[in-house]
Short mmCIF file of C-alpha atoms and ligand atoms in Angstrom, two decimals:
data_model
loop_
_atom_site.label_atom_id
_atom_site.label_comp_id
_atom_site.label_asym_id
_atom_site.label_seq_id
_atom_site.Cartn_x
_atom_site.Cartn_y
_atom_site.Cartn_z
CA UNK E 26 54.71 77.31 48.52
CA UNK E 27 58.24 78.43 47.94
CA UNK E 28 60.99 76.24 49.36
CA UNK E 29 64.36 77.37 50.65
CA UNK E 30 67.43 76.82 48.51
CA UNK E 31 68.74 74.05 50.75
CA UNK E 32 65.42 72.18 50.45
CA UNK E 33 65.38 72.54 46.66
CA UNK E 34 68.93 71.22 46.55
CA UNK E 35 67.96 68.24 48.72
CA UNK E 36 65.30 67.44 46.13
CA UNK E 37 67.81 67.91 43.27
CA UNK E 38 70.12 65.32 44.78
CA UNK E 39 67.48 62.64 44.31
CA UNK E 40 67.17 63.44 40.57
CA UNK E 41 70.73 63.24 39.23
CA UNK E 42 71.34 66.94 39.67
CA UNK E 43 74.73 67.57 41.28
CA UNK E 44 74.96 70.25 43.97
CA UNK E 45 78.03 71.57 45.82
CA UNK E 46 79.02 69.83 49.05
CA UNK E 47 77.18 71.75 51.74
CA UNK E 48 75.52 71.77 55.14
CA UNK E 49 72.95 73.92 56.89
CA UNK E 50 73.82 75.68 60.14
CA UNK E 51 71.91 77.91 62.54
CA UNK E 52 74.63 79.27 64.80
CA UNK E 53 78.35 79.68 65.44
CA UNK E 54 78.79 76.34 67.17
CA UNK E 55 77.26 74.48 64.25
CA UNK E 56 79.46 76.43 61.86
CA UNK E 57 82.57 75.35 63.77
CA UNK E 58 81.44 71.73 63.51
CA UNK E 59 80.85 71.78 59.74
CA UNK E 60 83.83 73.88 58.57
CA UNK E 61 86.34 71.01 58.75
CA UNK E 62 84.08 68.94 56.50
CA UNK E 63 83.59 71.75 53.98
CA UNK E 64 87.04 73.32 53.83
CA UNK E 65 88.06 76.63 52.25
CA UNK E 66 87.18 78.68 50.36
CA UNK E 67 83.55 78.28 51.32
CA UNK E 68 80.33 80.09 50.49
CA UNK E 69 77.90 81.25 53.18
CA UNK E 70 74.39 81.44 51.79
CA UNK E 71 71.58 83.02 53.82
CA UNK E 72 68.45 80.89 53.54
CA UNK E 73 65.76 83.45 52.89
CA UNK E 74 62.88 83.22 50.45
CA UNK E 75 63.54 86.53 48.72
CA UNK E 76 65.51 86.48 45.49
CA UNK E 77 68.58 88.51 44.59
CA UNK E 78 70.55 87.50 47.65
CA UNK E 79 73.84 87.93 45.83
CA UNK E 80 73.17 91.59 45.17
CA UNK E 81 71.81 92.12 48.69
CA UNK E 82 75.00 90.85 50.32
CA UNK E 83 73.35 87.68 51.58
CA UNK E 84 75.84 85.42 49.78
CA UNK E 85 79.33 85.66 51.28
CA UNK E 86 82.65 83.97 50.68
CA UNK E 87 85.18 83.02 53.34
CA UNK E 88 88.71 81.64 53.19
CA UNK E 89 89.32 81.08 56.89
CA UNK E 90 87.39 80.01 59.98
CA UNK E 91 87.70 83.49 61.47
CA UNK E 92 86.32 85.13 58.35
CA UNK E 93 83.47 82.60 58.11
CA UNK E 94 82.55 83.13 61.77
CA UNK E 95 82.46 86.90 61.41
CA UNK E 96 80.36 86.71 58.26
CA UNK E 97 77.94 84.17 59.72
CA UNK E 98 77.42 86.40 62.75
CA UNK E 99 76.73 89.38 60.50
CA UNK E 100 74.26 87.40 58.39
CA UNK E 101 72.37 86.12 61.43
CA UNK E 102 71.69 89.65 62.67
CA UNK E 103 70.85 91.13 59.27
CA UNK E 104 67.36 92.61 58.94
CA UNK E 105 66.36 89.85 56.54
CA UNK E 106 65.37 87.42 59.29
CA UNK E 107 68.10 84.88 58.47
CA UNK E 108 67.61 81.72 60.54
CA UNK E 109 69.58 79.22 58.53
CA UNK E 110 72.77 79.48 56.49
CA UNK E 111 73.86 76.98 53.87
CA UNK E 112 77.63 76.52 54.07
CA UNK E 113 79.03 75.16 50.82
CA UNK E 114 82.35 74.35 49.24
CA UNK E 115 83.06 77.17 46.80
CA UNK E 116 82.98 75.89 43.23
CA UNK E 117 85.65 77.02 40.76
CA UNK E 118 83.48 78.20 37.93
CA UNK E 119 84.16 78.82 34.27
CA UNK E 120 80.76 80.36 33.53
CA UNK E 121 77.11 80.35 34.59
CA UNK E 122 74.05 78.98 32.79
CA UNK E 123 70.32 79.15 33.47
CA UNK E 124 67.71 76.37 33.48
CA UNK E 125 64.06 76.36 34.52
CA UNK E 126 60.81 74.48 34.10
CA UNK E 127 57.57 76.38 34.53
CA UNK E 128 54.03 76.74 33.17
CA UNK E 129 53.02 78.76 30.16
CA UNK E 130 49.52 79.75 31.22
CA UNK E 131 48.53 81.01 27.77
CA UNK E 132 49.41 77.80 25.98
CA UNK E 133 48.52 75.55 28.92
CA UNK E 134 51.84 73.83 28.47
CA UNK E 135 54.96 73.18 30.43
CA UNK E 136 57.85 75.23 29.25
CA UNK E 137 61.57 74.63 29.60
CA UNK E 138 63.66 77.79 29.69
CA UNK E 139 67.42 77.82 29.25
CA UNK E 140 70.16 80.33 28.70
CA UNK E 141 73.90 80.03 28.28
CA UNK E 142 74.35 83.26 30.26
CA UNK E 143 72.83 82.70 33.69
CA UNK E 144 73.55 84.34 37.02
CA UNK E 145 72.39 87.34 38.98
CA UNK E 146 71.66 89.46 35.91
CA UNK E 147 69.29 87.07 34.15
CA UNK E 148 66.33 89.48 34.40
CA UNK E 149 68.20 92.30 32.64
CA UNK E 150 69.44 89.84 30.02
CA UNK E 151 65.89 88.60 29.38
CA UNK E 152 64.75 92.20 28.87
CA UNK E 153 67.73 93.40 26.79
CA UNK E 154 68.51 90.31 24.72
CA UNK E 155 65.41 88.09 24.73
CA UNK E 156 66.77 86.17 21.72
CA UNK E 157 69.33 84.58 24.05
CA UNK E 158 66.60 82.87 26.05
CA UNK E 159 65.91 79.39 24.70
CA UNK E 160 62.46 77.85 25.16
CA UNK E 161 61.08 74.39 24.61
CA UNK E 162 57.43 73.45 25.08
CA UNK E 163 56.33 70.18 26.59
CA UNK E 164 52.89 68.68 26.14
CA UNK E 165 51.89 67.32 29.56
CA UNK E 166 49.96 64.46 27.95
CA UNK E 167 53.09 63.23 26.18
CA UNK E 168 55.73 64.30 28.67
CA UNK E 169 59.29 65.38 28.01
CA UNK E 170 60.80 63.44 25.11
CA UNK E 171 64.50 62.53 25.45
CA UNK E 172 65.31 64.32 22.19
CA UNK E 173 63.90 67.56 23.61
CA UNK E 174 66.30 67.46 26.55
CA UNK E 175 69.25 66.71 24.23
CA UNK E 176 68.19 69.41 21.78
CA UNK E 177 68.10 71.98 24.57
CA UNK E 178 71.55 70.92 25.75
CA UNK E 179 73.00 71.40 22.25
CA UNK E 180 71.24 74.72 21.83
CA UNK E 181 73.03 75.82 25.01
CA UNK E 182 76.25 75.27 23.07
CA UNK E 183 77.27 72.20 25.08
CA UNK E 184 78.93 69.16 23.55
CA UNK E 185 80.01 65.63 24.39
CA UNK E 186 79.82 64.41 27.98
CA UNK E 187 78.70 67.74 29.39
CA UNK E 188 75.81 67.91 26.89
CA UNK E 189 74.77 64.47 28.06
CA UNK E 190 74.93 65.64 31.66
CA UNK E 191 72.85 68.73 30.80
CA UNK E 192 70.18 66.50 29.21
CA UNK E 193 70.07 64.39 32.39
CA UNK E 194 69.72 67.52 34.53
CA UNK E 195 66.92 68.86 32.31
CA UNK E 196 65.14 65.50 32.58
CA UNK E 197 65.57 65.56 36.36
CA UNK E 198 64.17 69.07 36.57
CA UNK E 199 61.14 68.07 34.52
CA UNK E 200 60.53 65.04 36.76
CA UNK E 201 60.74 67.24 39.86
CA UNK E 202 58.33 69.68 38.26
CA UNK E 203 55.75 66.88 37.83
CA UNK E 204 56.38 64.99 41.08
CA UNK E 205 56.18 68.12 43.23
CA UNK E 206 53.25 69.80 41.45
CA UNK E 207 55.58 72.72 40.93
CA UNK E 208 54.89 76.13 39.50
CA UNK E 209 58.58 76.67 38.99
CA UNK E 210 61.80 74.70 39.32
CA UNK E 211 64.87 76.75 38.56
CA UNK E 212 68.64 76.46 38.63
CA UNK E 213 70.27 79.86 38.42
CA UNK E 214 73.15 79.71 38.11
CA UNK E 215 73.95 76.28 36.80
CA UNK E 216 77.72 76.30 37.17
CA UNK E 217 79.93 75.16 34.32
CA UNK E 218 82.98 74.26 36.35
CA UNK E 219 86.66 74.56 35.46
CA UNK E 220 86.76 70.78 35.00
CA UNK E 221 83.86 70.71 32.52
CA UNK E 222 81.01 69.46 34.64
CA UNK E 223 77.69 71.01 35.62
CA UNK E 224 76.69 71.76 39.22
CA UNK E 225 73.53 73.47 40.49
CA UNK E 226 74.78 76.67 42.13
CA UNK E 227 71.33 77.72 43.35
CA UNK E 228 67.93 76.05 43.56
CA UNK E 229 64.41 77.31 43.49
CA UNK E 230 61.31 75.15 43.85
CA UNK E 231 57.81 76.60 44.14
CA UNK E 232 55.02 74.13 44.82
CA UNK E 233 51.53 75.05 43.59
CA UNK E 234 49.46 75.87 46.67
CA UNK E 235 46.45 74.13 45.11
CA UNK E 236 48.17 70.79 45.57
CA UNK E 237 49.08 71.26 49.21
CA UNK E 238 46.58 68.49 50.04
CA UNK E 239 48.89 65.93 48.42
CA UNK E 240 52.23 67.71 48.76
CA UNK E 241 52.38 67.22 52.49
CA UNK E 242 56.14 66.92 52.89
CA UNK E 243 56.73 70.53 53.95
CA UNK E 244 55.25 72.29 56.98
CA UNK E 245 54.98 76.07 56.81
CA UNK E 246 56.80 77.02 59.99
CA UNK E 247 57.61 80.56 61.17
CA UNK E 248 60.76 80.79 59.02
CA UNK E 249 58.68 80.87 55.84
CA UNK E 250 57.16 84.21 56.85
CA UNK E 251 58.73 87.65 57.12
CA UNK E 252 56.85 88.74 60.27
CA UNK E 253 55.04 87.28 63.28
CA UNK E 254 51.82 88.88 62.04
CA UNK E 255 52.12 87.19 58.64
CA UNK E 256 52.74 83.84 60.31
CA UNK E 257 49.83 84.15 62.74
CA UNK E 258 47.52 85.31 59.96
CA UNK E 259 48.39 82.18 57.99
CA UNK E 260 47.57 80.04 61.05
CA UNK E 261 44.21 81.82 61.31
CA UNK E 262 43.56 81.37 57.58
CA UNK E 263 43.49 85.12 56.97
CA UNK E 264 45.30 86.37 53.85
CA UNK E 265 47.94 88.87 54.94
CA UNK E 266 50.88 90.52 53.22
CA UNK E 267 53.58 92.36 55.13
CA UNK E 268 54.97 95.61 53.71
CA UNK E 269 57.14 98.22 55.38
CA UNK E 270 55.12 101.46 55.12
CA UNK E 271 52.87 103.42 57.50
CA UNK E 272 49.24 102.51 56.87
CA UNK E 273 47.85 99.16 57.99
CA UNK E 274 45.08 98.01 55.66
CA UNK E 275 42.12 95.97 56.81
CA UNK E 276 40.18 95.72 53.57
CA UNK E 277 37.53 93.54 52.02
CA UNK E 278 38.10 92.24 48.53
CA UNK E 279 41.25 92.09 46.44
CA UNK E 280 40.00 94.61 43.86
CA UNK E 281 39.04 97.24 46.39
CA UNK E 282 42.28 96.64 48.30
CA UNK E 283 44.38 97.10 45.18
CA UNK E 284 42.57 100.35 44.47
CA UNK E 285 43.10 101.54 48.04
CA UNK E 286 46.76 100.55 47.79
CA UNK E 287 47.13 102.67 44.64
CA UNK E 288 45.22 105.58 46.16
CA UNK E 289 47.48 105.57 49.19
CA UNK E 290 50.57 105.73 47.01
CA UNK E 291 48.95 108.39 44.83
CA UNK E 292 48.38 110.49 47.96
CA UNK E 293 52.01 110.08 48.96
CA UNK E 294 51.42 107.47 51.66
CA UNK E 295 52.81 103.96 52.12
CA UNK E 296 51.24 100.64 53.11
CA UNK E 297 52.34 98.71 56.22
CA UNK E 298 50.31 95.59 55.61
CA UNK E 299 47.34 94.22 53.77
CA UNK E 300 44.85 92.06 55.62
CA UNK E 301 41.84 90.50 53.92
CA UNK E 302 38.84 91.37 56.05
CA UNK E 303 36.30 90.22 53.46
CA UNK E 304 34.92 86.83 52.52
CA UNK E 305 34.78 84.46 55.47
CA UNK E 306 36.86 86.86 57.59
CA UNK E 307 34.21 89.55 57.98
CA UNK E 308 33.21 88.06 61.33
CA UNK E 309 36.81 87.96 62.55
CA UNK E 310 37.33 91.66 63.28
CA UNK E 311 39.00 91.12 66.65
CA UNK E 312 41.58 88.70 65.26
CA UNK E 313 42.04 90.89 62.19
CA UNK E 314 42.72 94.00 64.22
CA UNK E 315 44.97 92.11 66.60
CA UNK E 316 47.10 91.10 63.60
CA UNK E 317 47.10 94.63 62.16
CA UNK E 318 48.26 95.99 65.52
CA UNK E 319 51.24 93.62 65.41
CA UNK E 320 52.48 95.41 62.32
CA UNK E 321 54.39 98.61 63.13
CA UNK E 322 51.92 100.89 61.32
CA UNK E 323 50.96 104.44 62.30
CA UNK E 324 47.30 104.32 61.25
CA UNK E 325 44.88 101.51 60.51
CA UNK E 326 42.59 102.07 57.55
CA UNK E 327 39.48 99.90 57.26
CA UNK E 328 37.82 100.03 53.85
CA UNK E 329 35.13 97.55 52.91
CA UNK E 330 32.28 97.14 50.51
CA UNK E 331 30.43 94.08 51.73
CA UNK E 332 27.63 92.21 50.00
CA UNK E 333 27.39 88.84 51.73
CA UNK E 334 29.94 90.18 54.20
CA UNK E 335 27.51 92.50 55.98
CA UNK E 336 28.66 96.03 56.83
CA UNK E 337 26.80 96.07 60.16
CA UNK E 338 28.48 92.84 61.27
CA UNK E 339 31.89 94.26 60.34
CA UNK E 340 31.14 97.53 62.16
CA UNK E 341 30.02 95.65 65.26
CA UNK E 342 33.19 93.57 65.10
CA UNK E 343 35.38 96.66 64.74
CA UNK E 344 33.74 98.25 67.79
CA UNK E 345 34.27 95.06 69.77
CA UNK E 346 37.91 94.92 68.64
CA UNK E 347 38.56 98.54 69.63
CA UNK E 348 37.03 97.99 73.08
CA UNK E 349 39.02 94.85 73.63
CA UNK E 350 42.37 95.79 72.11
CA UNK E 351 42.46 99.53 72.86
CA UNK E 352 44.53 100.36 69.76
CA UNK E 353 47.53 102.63 70.25
CA UNK E 354 47.01 104.33 66.88
CA UNK E 355 44.18 106.03 65.01
CA UNK E 356 41.63 103.95 63.12
CA UNK E 357 39.97 105.31 59.98
CA UNK E 358 36.84 103.52 58.83
CA UNK E 359 34.93 103.46 55.57
CA UNK E 360 32.62 100.48 56.04
CA UNK E 361 30.08 100.19 53.27
CA UNK E 362 27.76 97.68 51.63
CA UNK E 363 24.84 95.64 52.90
CA UNK E 364 23.22 97.33 55.93
CA UNK E 365 25.58 100.30 55.77
CA UNK E 366 23.09 102.61 57.55
CA UNK E 367 23.15 100.28 60.50
CA UNK E 368 26.97 100.15 60.31
CA UNK E 369 27.17 103.93 60.34
CA UNK E 370 24.99 104.09 63.47
CA UNK E 371 27.06 101.49 65.29
CA UNK E 372 30.32 103.32 64.54
CA UNK E 373 28.92 106.75 65.39
CA UNK E 374 27.58 105.52 68.73
CA UNK E 375 31.12 104.47 69.53
CA UNK E 376 32.35 107.95 68.67
CA UNK E 377 34.05 106.82 65.47
CA UNK E 378 33.94 108.94 62.38
CA UNK E 379 32.68 106.73 59.56
CA UNK E 380 33.66 108.02 56.16
CA UNK E 381 31.65 107.12 53.12
CA UNK E 382 34.10 107.97 50.39
CA UNK E 383 37.13 105.77 49.76
CA UNK E 384 39.33 108.60 48.52
CA UNK E 385 38.43 110.75 51.50
CA UNK E 386 39.24 107.89 53.86
CA UNK E 387 42.62 107.41 52.19
CA UNK E 388 43.39 111.16 52.38
CA UNK E 389 42.45 111.14 56.04
CA UNK E 390 44.75 108.19 56.80
CA UNK E 391 47.67 109.77 54.92
CA UNK E 392 47.05 113.05 56.78
CA UNK E 393 47.03 111.29 60.14
CA UNK E 394 50.39 109.69 59.36
CA UNK E 395 51.83 113.10 58.50
CA UNK E 396 50.43 114.56 61.72
CA UNK E 397 52.04 111.72 63.69
CA UNK E 398 55.36 112.25 61.91
CA UNK E 399 55.52 116.03 62.32
CA UNK E 400 53.63 116.39 65.60
P1 GDP Q 525 70.73 84.66 44.42
O1 GDP Q 525 71.42 85.97 44.18
O2 GDP Q 525 69.74 84.74 45.56
O3 GDP Q 525 70.12 84.10 43.20
O4 GDP Q 525 71.86 83.63 44.95
P2 GDP Q 525 72.79 82.57 44.15
O5 GDP Q 525 72.81 81.33 44.92
O6 GDP Q 525 72.37 82.47 42.73
O7 GDP Q 525 74.23 83.24 44.24
C1 GDP Q 525 74.53 84.48 43.63
C2 GDP Q 525 75.85 84.44 42.89
O8 GDP Q 525 76.90 84.12 43.79
C3 GDP Q 525 75.96 83.40 41.81
O9 GDP Q 525 75.40 83.81 40.59
C4 GDP Q 525 77.46 83.22 41.70
O10 GDP Q 525 78.01 84.20 40.84
C5 GDP Q 525 77.94 83.49 43.10
N1 GDP Q 525 78.29 82.19 43.72
C6 GDP Q 525 77.52 81.45 44.55
N2 GDP Q 525 78.15 80.30 44.91
C7 GDP Q 525 79.35 80.34 44.30
C8 GDP Q 525 80.48 79.42 44.24
O11 GDP Q 525 80.50 78.36 44.84
N3 GDP Q 525 81.54 79.81 43.48
C9 GDP Q 525 81.55 80.97 42.80
N4 GDP Q 525 82.63 81.27 42.08
N5 GDP Q 525 80.52 81.83 42.80
C10 GDP Q 525 79.44 81.52 43.54
MN1 MN Q 526 70.34 82.48 42.02
#
């Protein structure tokens, strides 16, 4: 589970990691109430879970109440589903650093990552000048040793009091990583301010979903999802990913779905959403189709190869869903696997064409989209 920046920063505060003075607002009135406490210049930071907000225009600066109001209004109506904005005092920065704690899955170790050149271009830097990325391994059975934190601080080129502060921040990050069962805790950028102190400019905290049973402090409300369909799918326990293309996928099995996804792109089509119709969901056709219909797709493509998830049960469910929901767009089916003869019969009786070849089904879906687009 990925937390919002403001939540990560709330956690930071409890672990000796300084953050800029800031408050979260949801509308104009709240902005007006917090501005006197924040002052100018201030930074307006859209609280969305996607990265790269700076480059996407979702981080704005303001030097007056009028400017802040205008920018907040613009952010709240942006297509990125911005519901909260973190208003912060702008920090006068000298330069930007990078710090993170994550898992190295190959070595089964925790890894600290640091760089003296942080900021919005860290990915390009990591690709172009990997030697600038500093790494330090931590054995979970031993934990982070104080000398490791200090060593990392010195390797970042820091000295004196600020090196000491960096070591404390690294220690705090490592403690957060353990306490929150995190996959990643990141500060990018870590500001080096004009008065030689360190402040977390951004905050990222991803909690491992496998520990949600003990990490119960955060409820996944609507704002964590990019669409209503994605949110409702999560409530129903159905894996669902929202995309922005034309073909809604109701597929069984991650491998088959990935193949179908690739085939669609290969044929020049695009995917609107992926919904997992396999596993325990094979009996949930009505709910599954209801969710797919919430996504603005042009065609729904159902591709399955069921073993325990029986093809005839899925076909029956699809027929029931079509009768009940009366879809406003074409449905292409390729339902195969256990009892597929039976499935074929069920679909044919309903007047549905049941394809037996995945590639043919994909071609058909892509064709239908084109027909819809060009009449
Ligand atoms: P991200 O693009 O989603 O990672 O958002 P960040 O929170 O990292 O902000 C992007 C960039 O905005 C940072 O790398 C900074 O360069 C800039 N920025 C954000 N807050 C401040 C601030 O208080 N002062 C200054 N000078 N720059 C800031
Ligand atoms: Mn950032």
